[in-house]
Amino acid sequence: MKHFVLGLAPVLAVSTLTINGIGMGLIFALTLLLSSGLIFLIRDHLPEIIRNSISVIIIAAVVTLIQLATVHYAPDLCASLGIYLPIIAVNCYIYYSAGVYPGAEAPLKTFKACLYIVIISVFAGLFREIAGKGTITMMIAGAGFTYDLGKSILKDISLSPAVVFAMPAGGFLIAGLVLAFIQHIKNISRRNKTWIC
Amino acid sequence: MDLLKITSASFAAIFINNFVFSRFLGFCPFFTVSKKPYFAVIPGLAVTVLMTLTCAVLYPLNHYVLAPMILEKYLQTAVFVFLAYLITQAAQFAMKRIMPYSSGEIFSYFPLLSSNCAVLGAAFIIINENYNIIQGLVFSFSSGIGLTLALLMMSSVKERIDSPHIPAAFKDLPISLISAALMALSMYGFTGIFK
């Protein structure tokens, strides 16, 4: 759990807009899924001493492919993700060395991790943009819309957005609150002897 | 590049655009740091050396090998990731050889490999912002110092974080994240010192 959250650093860094959060979550999950599948297929045929290096090369190759696809289909998304797109490779490797995907039950574990990544990044992007800017941006490759909540819903009331959520500190805050919520649910389920997550 | 520019650039890299607090790089060492300050400073300085070294290797590689062959778009990520991995791996090996007794204790808290994020991030930032080699070296060195500072801050707060008065839901990682948010807000106060 700890390594899982720490691997989410690029998601927290870029999720100041809704579309960035969604895009980052999908790209991250896709990278994790593809690279874990490839590593899972070939890792038993490799000698022990080069296994980790080959895994790094596979992860880097998958990230390169996805980066080129993003540059082609959504150049504006790629520009706003910036350096955090190639950094995904390192986070995938952190998951790899923390044991999120090698092993017998790897496919199930990886699916679960991908699901969590997408949910957390979509939530973080949506919440940080609504609280920090008062808008919902869904612009990708020049198509889409920007929905201004301040103008359309709160017409007469003048509220200024909480700028702290648009700053990096807001990312830490959101991550801490979401994690506290998850831990609370876990504590309750442990107390009642039921298993939720 | 004169002295004032170097000072302002390094000040910005240490305080204003701190690697942990405003760029979200070097997350793993930051949250798994130990309570003892010594165990925060030594790995931090190791990461600093590593970042400077990686910049010194990857910058010429990008400029004199990848760019003339017009391969930087296609091979940059793969080459950088793999070389940064190799350099950190070699550094870990060297640390084990240099101080065989204490390194086991220091790096049981976090392997040097998990700081790969910061190392690679520095290299990509230098390439993206079109820094020249001196700017790049100053940037990566002072970012490493900033990372060490962040590690030191976290290790001194760690004692309070481990106190038993914290609610069960916030124990361990959530309260560390929230205290990191407060630290990031306080770091924001340095903005605008150098115009």
XYZ file of C-alpha atoms in Angstrom:
392
model
C 0.000 0.000 0.000
C 2.772 2.394 0.949
C 4.740 1.846 -2.243
C 1.546 2.060 -4.242
C 0.824 5.568 -2.994
C 4.430 6.682 -3.361
C 4.395 5.546 -6.981
C 1.536 7.951 -7.649
C 3.813 11.019 -7.602
C 3.425 11.930 -11.323
C -0.363 11.724 -10.999
C -0.315 14.186 -8.107
C 2.058 16.471 -9.969
C -0.035 16.984 -13.103
C -3.598 16.631 -11.813
C -4.376 20.350 -11.619
C -6.769 19.994 -14.586
C -9.428 17.306 -15.016
C -8.230 16.233 -18.443
C -4.638 15.971 -17.240
C -5.728 13.759 -14.360
C -7.763 11.473 -16.627
C -5.049 11.339 -19.292
C -2.279 10.652 -16.801
C -4.314 7.947 -15.075
C -5.109 6.165 -18.342
C -1.545 6.418 -19.642
C -0.098 5.181 -16.374
C -2.539 2.260 -16.149
C -1.919 1.285 -19.777
C 1.857 1.374 -19.284
C 1.634 -0.711 -16.143
C -0.655 -3.243 -17.818
C 1.433 -3.645 -20.991
C 4.828 -3.752 -19.295
C 3.662 -6.126 -16.580
C 2.162 -8.437 -19.188
C 5.389 -8.514 -21.200
C 7.565 -9.012 -18.122
C 5.223 -11.705 -16.809
C 5.535 -13.596 -20.088
C 9.315 -13.638 -20.355
C 10.684 -13.355 -16.845
C 10.871 -17.094 -16.195
C 13.002 -17.636 -19.288
C 15.665 -15.117 -18.237
C 18.678 -15.846 -16.047
C 18.551 -14.265 -12.614
C 21.416 -11.820 -13.148
C 19.944 -9.841 -16.077
C 16.275 -10.087 -15.118
C 15.983 -6.628 -13.576
C 17.913 -4.882 -16.362
C 15.756 -6.502 -19.042
C 12.659 -5.451 -17.108
C 13.885 -1.852 -17.074
C 14.467 -1.954 -20.829
C 10.986 -3.391 -21.444
C 9.350 -0.731 -19.280
C 11.325 2.025 -21.040
C 10.313 0.660 -24.451
C 6.625 0.576 -23.530
C 6.822 4.122 -22.161
C 8.503 5.281 -25.385
C 5.761 3.708 -27.512
C 3.012 5.292 -25.439
C 4.807 8.645 -25.468
C 5.053 8.600 -29.273
C 1.365 7.686 -29.543
C 0.465 10.560 -27.198
C 2.589 13.024 -29.195
C 0.773 11.959 -32.352
C -2.824 11.861 -31.148
C -2.866 14.475 -28.368
C 0.117 16.829 -28.573
C -1.405 19.318 -26.132
C -1.846 16.632 -23.479
C 1.758 15.551 -24.004
C 2.931 19.146 -23.603
C 1.039 19.618 -20.356
C 2.257 16.305 -18.919
C 5.831 17.351 -19.726
C 8.593 15.482 -17.935
C 6.154 13.369 -15.933
C 5.338 11.196 -18.946
C 8.804 9.578 -19.170
C 9.050 9.544 -15.364
C 6.234 6.936 -15.343
C 8.909 4.383 -16.252
C 10.589 4.813 -12.888
C 7.317 4.491 -11.025
C 6.503 1.313 -12.919
C 9.895 0.026 -11.879
C 9.179 0.964 -8.259
C 5.999 -1.123 -8.486
C 7.991 -3.915 -10.066
C 10.597 -3.971 -7.301
C 7.926 -3.574 -4.592
C 6.303 -6.753 -5.875
C 3.117 -5.267 -7.283
C 3.383 -7.396 -10.365
C 5.814 -10.295 -10.478
C 4.529 -13.594 -9.140
C 1.793 -16.118 -9.660
C -1.144 -13.838 -8.901
C 0.318 -11.022 -10.979
C -2.531 -10.387 -13.469
C -5.139 -9.891 -10.756
C -2.858 -7.668 -8.680
C -1.951 -5.545 -11.694
C -5.593 -5.081 -12.687
C -6.385 -3.968 -9.165
C -3.470 -1.510 -9.132
C -4.542 -0.081 -12.528
C -8.108 0.367 -11.319
C -6.932 2.208 -8.221
C -4.633 4.434 -10.307
C -7.432 5.464 -12.686
C -9.918 6.128 -9.863
C -7.460 8.176 -7.794
C -6.205 10.241 -10.736
C -9.697 11.048 -12.030
C -10.834 12.019 -8.539
C -7.728 14.121 -7.889
C -8.000 15.937 -11.222
C -11.708 16.658 -10.834
C -11.508 17.779 -7.215
C -8.379 19.889 -7.618
C -9.740 21.738 -10.624
C -13.192 22.366 -9.140
C -11.803 23.524 -5.789
C -8.771 25.360 -7.124
C -10.117 27.026 -10.275
C -13.889 26.551 -10.286
C -13.944 25.010 -13.778
C -14.039 21.583 -15.432
C -11.725 21.346 -18.441
C -12.136 18.477 -20.908
C -10.118 19.802 -23.850
C -8.091 17.245 -25.764
C -6.437 17.810 -29.158
C -8.443 20.992 -29.714
C -11.836 19.344 -29.127
C -13.954 19.319 -25.999
C -15.312 21.913 -23.605
C -14.526 24.016 -20.550
C -17.377 24.184 -18.080
C -17.287 27.179 -15.761
C -19.045 26.230 -12.526
C -18.692 29.696 -11.052
C -20.607 31.378 -13.859
C -23.265 28.733 -14.514
C -24.230 27.565 -11.010
C -23.191 30.212 -8.499
C -24.498 33.205 -10.446
C -25.081 35.737 -7.698
C -22.840 34.442 -4.959
C -19.261 35.614 -5.354
C -16.942 32.871 -4.160
C -13.250 32.844 -4.830
C -11.697 29.414 -5.433
C -9.318 27.855 -2.892
C -6.077 28.457 -4.757
C -4.187 26.098 -2.456
C -5.634 23.110 -4.335
C -4.173 24.329 -7.616
C -0.741 24.604 -5.985
C 1.521 21.596 -5.315
C 0.558 21.684 -1.630
C -2.999 20.795 -2.653
C -1.744 17.577 -4.223
C -0.216 16.469 -0.934
C -3.362 17.476 0.930
C -5.704 15.558 -1.397
C -3.502 12.474 -1.315
C -3.390 12.565 2.483
C -7.159 12.942 2.827
C -7.959 10.190 0.300
C -5.504 7.862 1.997
C -6.959 8.628 5.423
C -10.415 7.768 4.051
C -9.154 4.441 2.680
C -7.436 3.626 5.976
C -10.622 4.479 7.887
C -12.679 2.079 5.750
C -10.025 -0.590 6.240
C -10.069 -0.085 10.007
C -13.862 -0.377 10.119
C -13.880 -3.501 7.982
C -11.188 -5.055 10.166
C -13.197 -4.287 13.273
C -16.395 -5.781 11.847
C -14.531 -8.768 10.367
C -15.765 -7.963 6.870
C -13.415 -7.456 3.944
C -14.070 -4.539 1.638
C -10.760 -3.589 0.048
C 27.117 33.261 -16.309
C 28.002 35.552 -13.431
C 27.843 34.897 -9.722
C 24.453 36.532 -9.143
C 22.775 34.370 -11.758
C 24.295 31.223 -10.282
C 23.205 32.254 -6.782
C 19.653 33.012 -7.848
C 19.392 29.803 -9.872
C 20.605 27.660 -7.004
C 18.383 29.496 -4.513
C 15.393 28.861 -6.779
C 16.271 25.188 -7.104
C 16.753 24.715 -3.356
C 13.806 26.660 -1.954
C 11.273 27.842 -4.527
C 11.184 24.917 -6.948
C 12.190 22.337 -4.377
C 12.248 18.862 -5.893
C 9.915 17.328 -3.347
C 7.622 20.219 -2.506
C 6.909 21.685 -5.906
C 7.919 19.033 -8.435
C 6.838 15.805 -6.683
C 10.133 14.081 -7.477
C 12.045 12.070 -4.896
C 8.833 10.987 -3.218
C 9.994 7.559 -2.051
C 13.038 8.624 -0.021
C 11.093 11.568 1.372
C 8.327 9.476 2.928
C 10.427 6.514 3.993
C 13.197 8.543 5.641
C 14.393 7.515 9.097
C 14.043 9.377 12.379
C 17.807 9.910 12.771
C 19.110 13.033 10.968
C 22.385 11.301 10.060
C 20.476 8.700 8.081
C 18.711 11.478 6.186
C 21.784 13.552 5.331
C 24.059 10.770 4.048
C 21.574 9.361 1.500
C 20.619 12.909 0.527
C 24.223 13.785 -0.240
C 24.596 10.493 -2.104
C 21.612 11.435 -4.275
C 23.148 14.896 -4.844
C 26.384 13.379 -6.128
C 24.424 10.921 -8.217
C 22.291 13.640 -9.804
C 25.300 15.754 -10.716
C 27.050 12.705 -12.147
C 24.009 11.668 -14.176
C 23.672 15.191 -15.581
C 27.351 15.188 -16.513
C 26.932 11.881 -18.370
C 23.527 12.321 -19.986
C 23.874 15.927 -21.166
C 26.823 15.290 -23.552
C 25.218 12.027 -24.635
C 22.040 13.846 -25.618
C 23.845 16.735 -27.321
C 26.625 14.961 -29.165
C 25.190 11.505 -29.882
C 21.393 11.544 -29.916
C 20.717 15.040 -31.302
C 22.990 14.856 -34.382
C 21.450 11.502 -35.341
C 17.902 12.945 -34.881
C 17.154 10.125 -32.466
C 16.344 12.222 -29.416
C 12.611 11.976 -29.992
C 12.642 8.211 -30.216
C 15.441 6.956 -28.001
C 15.768 9.669 -25.334
C 13.433 8.050 -22.829
C 14.816 4.541 -23.195
C 18.468 5.605 -23.074
C 17.966 7.951 -20.119
C 15.951 5.473 -18.080
C 18.384 2.637 -18.628
C 21.533 4.716 -18.010
C 20.085 6.281 -14.865
C 19.240 2.782 -13.660
C 22.781 1.588 -14.354
C 24.358 4.601 -12.635
C 22.234 4.198 -9.491
C 22.941 0.481 -9.425
C 26.689 1.123 -9.698
C 26.492 3.774 -6.974
C 24.696 1.378 -4.657
C 27.416 -1.197 -5.253
C 30.130 1.407 -4.601
C 28.461 2.565 -1.374
C 28.374 -1.016 -0.129
C 32.089 -1.329 -0.863
C 33.081 2.013 0.669
C 31.194 1.712 3.948
C 30.231 -1.919 4.378
C 29.051 -1.643 7.987
C 26.850 1.455 8.046
C 25.440 1.294 4.522
C 23.257 -1.696 5.308
C 21.610 0.241 8.100
C 21.268 3.472 6.108
C 19.865 1.927 2.960
C 17.540 -0.471 4.693
C 15.186 2.496 5.009
C 15.148 3.174 1.320
C 17.193 1.684 -1.484
C 19.074 4.263 -3.530
C 17.171 2.959 -6.525
C 13.938 4.546 -5.338
C 15.550 7.977 -5.696
C 15.882 7.219 -9.404
C 12.823 9.400 -9.938
C 14.734 12.490 -8.801
C 17.847 11.563 -10.768
C 15.936 11.036 -13.984
C 13.695 14.031 -13.374
C 16.730 16.329 -13.125
C 18.063 15.050 -16.446
C 14.719 15.550 -18.207
C 14.216 19.034 -16.746
C 17.678 20.105 -17.933
C 16.959 18.880 -21.470
C 13.421 20.325 -21.545
C 14.423 23.798 -20.325
C 17.362 24.002 -22.762
C 19.947 24.639 -20.058
C 23.597 24.735 -21.029
C 26.046 22.445 -19.283
C 27.037 24.840 -16.466
C 23.430 25.747 -15.745
C 22.584 22.067 -15.772
C 25.321 21.159 -13.306
C 24.370 24.026 -10.966
C 20.711 23.084 -11.233
C 21.219 19.395 -10.508
C 23.642 20.004 -7.640
C 21.418 22.574 -5.913
C 18.316 20.444 -6.497
C 20.117 17.643 -4.692
C 20.860 20.000 -1.806
C 17.167 20.933 -1.796
C 16.241 17.248 -1.645
C 18.638 16.762 1.290
C 17.014 19.728 3.037
C 13.567 18.206 2.506
C 14.754 14.837 3.848
C 16.235 16.554 6.904
C 12.981 18.444 7.535
C 10.937 15.267 7.257
C 13.244 13.288 9.535
C 12.944 15.944 12.234
C 9.141 15.938 11.979
C 9.081 12.119 12.028
C 9.079 11.956 15.827
C 5.829 13.915 16.052
C 4.315 11.833 13.243
C 4.952 8.631 15.180
C 3.272 9.950 18.345
C 0.314 7.917 19.680
C -2.102 10.866 19.778
C -2.821 10.787 16.054
C -6.251 9.331 15.034
C -6.139 5.771 13.738
C -7.228 6.732 10.228
C -4.395 9.245 9.855
C -1.585 7.029 11.210
C 1.673 6.731 9.260
C 1.370 7.851 5.628
C -1.699 10.191 5.581
C -0.374 12.424 8.349
C 3.041 12.506 6.658
C 1.379 13.644 3.437
C -0.553 16.360 5.251
C 2.545 17.608 7.067
C 4.311 17.629 3.704
C 1.473 19.817 2.413
C 2.075 22.271 5.249
C 5.817 22.279 4.532
C 5.110 22.928 0.854
C 2.892 25.881 1.794
C 5.619 27.337 3.985
C 8.155 26.896 1.174
C 5.808 28.865 -1.068
C 6.683 31.904 1.038
C 10.111 32.079 -0.594
C 8.562 32.950 -3.973
C 9.560 36.352 -5.287
C 12.768 36.910 -3.350
C 14.796 36.920 -6.566
C 12.995 38.739 -9.359
